[in-house]
Amino acid sequence: LMDEVHAVRDQIEAFTNKLRNGTFVGATGKPLVNFVCIGIGGSQLGPEFVMEALRADPIAATAAKGRTLRFLANVDPVDFQLCTQDLDADETLIVVISKTFTTAETMLNARTARKWVVDSLAAKGLTDESTIASKHIIAVSSAIDKCVDFGIDKANIFGFWDWVGGRFSVCSAVGIVPLSLQYGYDVMSSFLDGAHNMDEHFFTAPLRENIPVILGLL
């Protein structure tokens, strides 16, 4: 099991490093510096909370300079417009987060986002939809075939497992992919080390000194 977990972490590290150093670029050759993450529930709330918290961390804030990370859950088209109106599609990566790739709200927003990217780049003379999708859309999902059918490059699909509950998914690819795009993998690896330290504290600390136990009783 741990080999599978670390394989996904290695995949995330390799991809996010390539994108952040300019090796992986958009269809027009521009660097991708805007990230729109589409998900709902555990696929959105935890990662967005951590994004906000890391804005106050000096190392993370420095790593995020020049980059924009936004989360989209609401299917109201006004929300999509507000989320993307000041973004250049040439420089935007869409991250679709759905375990089954069938969540109604997520897939509606994903189709809207794909159309936005395709139409924006078509206006600039790029008409190959498959190339645009492979360069501007990635997924966090276990439904590989559905992601590929959507136009996502299989190499850019990051998996997670049934045992990852929604409330804990921020420590899986659900959270680590978008947050590594924004803050860098090293920052998020430190975040995971901290989560591991807290797990060990919970398992070993006496009840009177056990922070999660005390918080649970308050």
Short mmCIF file of C-alpha atoms in Angstrom, two decimals:
data_model
loop_
_atom_site.label_atom_id
_atom_site.label_comp_id
_atom_site.label_asym_id
_atom_site.label_seq_id
_atom_site.Cartn_x
_atom_site.Cartn_y
_atom_site.Cartn_z
CA LEU A 1 0.00 0.00 0.00
CA MET A 2 2.73 2.49 0.93
CA ASP A 3 4.52 1.79 -2.35
CA GLU A 4 1.37 2.91 -4.21
CA VAL A 5 1.07 6.04 -2.07
CA HIS A 6 4.68 7.00 -2.65
CA ALA A 7 4.37 6.30 -6.38
CA VAL A 8 1.59 8.89 -6.59
CA ARG A 9 3.63 11.34 -4.52
CA ASP A 10 6.57 10.84 -6.90
CA GLN A 11 4.25 11.45 -9.86
CA ILE A 12 2.95 14.67 -8.28
CA GLU A 13 6.48 15.87 -7.52
CA ALA A 14 7.69 15.19 -11.07
CA PHE A 15 4.72 16.88 -12.75
CA THR A 16 4.52 19.94 -10.52
CA ASN A 17 8.27 20.49 -10.77
CA LYS A 18 8.08 20.31 -14.58
CA LEU A 19 5.23 22.80 -14.66
CA ARG A 20 6.78 25.21 -12.17
CA ASN A 21 10.18 25.22 -13.91
CA GLY A 22 8.61 25.82 -17.33
CA THR A 23 9.27 22.40 -18.86
CA PHE A 24 5.54 21.66 -19.10
CA VAL A 25 3.77 24.60 -20.76
CA GLY A 26 0.39 25.40 -22.28
CA ALA A 27 -0.66 24.88 -25.88
CA THR A 28 0.67 28.31 -26.92
CA GLY A 29 4.01 27.75 -25.24
CA LYS A 30 3.27 30.08 -22.32
CA PRO A 31 3.99 28.97 -18.75
CA LEU A 32 0.95 27.83 -16.75
CA VAL A 33 0.64 30.07 -13.70
CA ASN A 34 -3.13 30.05 -13.03
CA PHE A 35 -4.78 26.99 -11.53
CA VAL A 36 -8.56 26.51 -11.41
CA CYS A 37 -9.49 23.52 -9.28
CA ILE A 38 -12.93 22.07 -9.85
CA GLY A 39 -14.41 19.87 -7.14
CA ILE A 40 -16.99 19.82 -4.39
CA GLY A 41 -17.15 18.79 -0.74
CA GLY A 42 -13.91 17.17 0.40
CA SER A 43 -12.43 17.80 -3.03
CA GLN A 44 -12.61 21.54 -2.44
CA LEU A 45 -13.04 22.60 1.17
CA GLY A 46 -9.94 21.14 2.84
CA PRO A 47 -7.52 22.12 0.05
CA GLU A 48 -8.95 25.66 0.00
CA PHE A 49 -8.55 25.99 3.78
CA VAL A 50 -4.91 24.90 3.54
CA MET A 51 -4.33 27.30 0.65
CA GLU A 52 -5.59 30.15 2.81
CA ALA A 53 -3.48 29.06 5.78
CA LEU A 54 -0.29 28.82 3.71
CA ARG A 55 -0.72 32.37 2.43
CA ALA A 56 0.57 33.47 5.83
CA ASP A 57 3.65 31.24 5.69
CA PRO A 58 6.68 33.19 4.39
CA ILE A 59 8.26 30.28 2.52
CA ALA A 60 4.97 29.24 0.90
CA ALA A 61 4.06 32.83 0.07
CA THR A 62 7.40 33.35 -1.66
CA ALA A 63 6.98 30.12 -3.66
CA ALA A 64 3.50 31.24 -4.79
CA LYS A 65 4.54 34.63 -6.18
CA GLY A 66 3.22 35.15 -9.70
CA ARG A 67 0.77 32.25 -9.42
CA THR A 68 -2.98 32.12 -8.82
CA LEU A 69 -4.93 29.21 -7.31
CA ARG A 70 -8.73 29.25 -7.25
CA PHE A 71 -11.39 26.71 -6.34
CA LEU A 72 -14.73 26.30 -8.09
CA ALA A 73 -17.59 24.25 -6.62
CA ASN A 74 -20.77 26.20 -7.36
CA VAL A 75 -22.49 25.43 -10.69
CA ASP A 76 -23.86 28.96 -10.99
CA PRO A 77 -22.34 30.33 -14.24
CA VAL A 78 -21.76 33.64 -12.47
CA ASP A 79 -19.29 31.90 -10.18
CA PHE A 80 -17.41 30.52 -13.17
CA GLN A 81 -17.26 33.96 -14.73
CA LEU A 82 -15.97 35.53 -11.51
CA CYS A 83 -13.41 32.75 -11.15
CA THR A 84 -11.96 33.15 -14.66
CA GLN A 85 -12.73 36.67 -15.87
CA ASP A 86 -9.26 38.04 -15.08
CA LEU A 87 -7.36 34.90 -16.14
CA ASP A 88 -5.63 34.28 -19.46
CA ALA A 89 -6.60 30.83 -20.75
CA ASP A 90 -3.14 30.53 -22.36
CA GLU A 91 -1.67 30.47 -18.85
CA THR A 92 -4.37 28.48 -17.06
CA LEU A 93 -4.45 24.85 -15.99
CA ILE A 94 -7.77 23.23 -15.04
CA VAL A 95 -7.59 20.61 -12.29
CA VAL A 96 -10.69 18.39 -12.20
CA ILE A 97 -11.02 16.58 -8.86
CA SER A 98 -13.52 13.71 -8.75
CA LYS A 99 -12.94 10.14 -7.61
CA THR A 100 -15.53 8.68 -10.01
CA PHE A 101 -15.41 11.50 -12.59
CA THR A 102 -19.20 11.47 -12.53
CA THR A 103 -20.06 14.01 -9.80
CA ALA A 104 -22.76 16.10 -11.46
CA GLU A 105 -21.68 19.54 -10.24
CA THR A 106 -18.00 18.87 -10.86
CA MET A 107 -18.52 17.55 -14.38
CA LEU A 108 -20.79 20.45 -15.34
CA ASN A 109 -18.09 22.89 -14.28
CA ALA A 110 -15.41 20.78 -15.95
CA ARG A 111 -17.23 20.91 -19.28
CA THR A 112 -17.72 24.66 -18.88
CA ALA A 113 -14.02 25.10 -18.14
CA ARG A 114 -12.96 22.96 -21.09
CA LYS A 115 -15.18 25.00 -23.42
CA TRP A 116 -13.73 28.23 -22.01
CA VAL A 117 -10.16 27.11 -22.65
CA VAL A 118 -10.90 25.68 -26.11
CA ASP A 119 -12.90 28.72 -27.25
CA SER A 120 -10.31 31.16 -25.87
CA LEU A 121 -7.44 29.46 -27.67
CA ALA A 122 -9.48 28.93 -30.84
CA ALA A 123 -9.85 32.71 -30.99
CA LYS A 124 -6.05 32.82 -31.17
CA GLY A 125 -5.87 30.30 -34.01
CA LEU A 126 -5.46 27.03 -32.09
CA THR A 127 -8.11 24.56 -33.19
CA ASP A 128 -6.78 21.16 -32.07
CA GLU A 129 -9.06 20.45 -29.10
CA SER A 130 -7.20 17.30 -28.07
CA THR A 131 -3.89 19.17 -27.80
CA ILE A 132 -5.52 21.99 -25.86
CA ALA A 133 -7.18 19.57 -23.42
CA SER A 134 -3.98 17.57 -22.89
CA LYS A 135 -2.01 20.74 -22.13
CA HIS A 136 -4.59 22.61 -20.05
CA ILE A 137 -6.58 19.98 -18.12
CA ILE A 138 -5.39 17.43 -15.56
CA ALA A 139 -7.36 15.24 -13.16
CA VAL A 140 -7.29 13.79 -9.68
CA SER A 141 -9.41 10.68 -10.04
CA SER A 142 -9.54 6.90 -9.95
CA ALA A 143 -11.65 6.74 -13.14
CA ILE A 144 -8.80 6.65 -15.65
CA ASP A 145 -10.89 5.74 -18.72
CA LYS A 146 -13.41 8.53 -18.11
CA CYS A 147 -10.61 11.07 -17.71
CA VAL A 148 -8.99 9.96 -20.96
CA ASP A 149 -12.35 10.16 -22.76
CA PHE A 150 -12.60 13.74 -21.49
CA GLY A 151 -9.34 14.52 -23.27
CA ILE A 152 -6.91 14.33 -20.35
CA ASP A 153 -3.47 12.82 -20.92
CA LYS A 154 -3.22 9.57 -18.95
CA ALA A 155 0.15 10.69 -17.61
CA ASN A 156 -1.57 13.68 -15.99
CA ILE A 157 -4.15 11.72 -13.97
CA PHE A 158 -3.31 11.43 -10.28
CA GLY A 159 -5.00 8.64 -8.39
CA PHE A 160 -6.29 8.06 -4.89
CA TRP A 161 -8.17 5.24 -3.19
CA ASP A 162 -11.55 4.31 -1.74
CA TRP A 163 -10.15 4.40 1.78
CA VAL A 164 -9.38 8.12 1.46
CA GLY A 165 -12.39 9.74 3.14
CA GLY A 166 -13.46 13.19 2.00
CA ARG A 167 -12.53 14.91 5.26
CA PHE A 168 -9.00 13.47 5.04
CA SER A 169 -8.45 13.93 1.32
CA VAL A 170 -6.37 17.09 1.64
CA CYS A 171 -3.39 14.81 2.40
CA SER A 172 -4.00 12.79 -0.77
CA ALA A 173 -3.57 13.89 -4.38
CA VAL A 174 -6.85 15.79 -3.95
CA GLY A 175 -5.03 18.42 -1.92
CA ILE A 176 -1.38 17.87 -2.75
CA VAL A 177 -1.72 18.31 -6.53
CA PRO A 178 -3.30 21.82 -6.53
CA LEU A 179 -1.35 22.98 -3.49
CA SER A 180 1.96 21.78 -4.98
CA LEU A 181 1.17 23.64 -8.19
CA GLN A 182 0.75 26.82 -6.16
CA TYR A 183 3.33 26.44 -3.41
CA GLY A 184 5.76 23.83 -4.73
CA TYR A 185 6.12 20.17 -3.82
CA ASP A 186 8.76 20.79 -1.13
CA VAL A 187 6.35 22.95 0.86
CA MET A 188 3.64 20.33 0.62
CA SER A 189 6.03 17.53 1.52
CA SER A 190 6.75 19.45 4.73
CA PHE A 191 2.99 19.76 5.26
CA LEU A 192 2.65 15.96 4.98
CA ASP A 193 5.54 15.50 7.41
CA GLY A 194 3.64 17.66 9.87
CA ALA A 195 0.48 15.60 9.37
CA HIS A 196 2.51 12.44 10.04
CA ASN A 197 3.96 13.97 13.21
CA MET A 198 0.45 14.76 14.45
CA ASP A 199 -0.67 11.19 13.70
CA GLU A 200 2.24 9.89 15.78
CA HIS A 201 1.37 12.32 18.58
CA PHE A 202 -2.23 11.07 18.57
CA PHE A 203 -1.11 7.44 18.72
CA THR A 204 1.47 7.87 21.48
CA ALA A 205 0.71 10.91 23.66
CA PRO A 206 -1.05 10.37 27.04
CA LEU A 207 -4.70 11.34 26.92
CA ARG A 208 -4.20 14.39 29.14
CA GLU A 209 -1.57 15.71 26.71
CA ASN A 210 -3.17 14.47 23.49
CA ILE A 211 -4.16 17.47 21.37
CA PRO A 212 -6.69 15.72 19.06
CA VAL A 213 -8.33 14.01 22.03
CA ILE A 214 -8.61 17.28 23.96
CA LEU A 215 -10.02 19.08 20.92
CA GLY A 216 -12.53 16.26 20.43
CA LEU A 217 -13.73 16.59 24.02
CA LEU A 218 -14.10 20.37 24.01
#
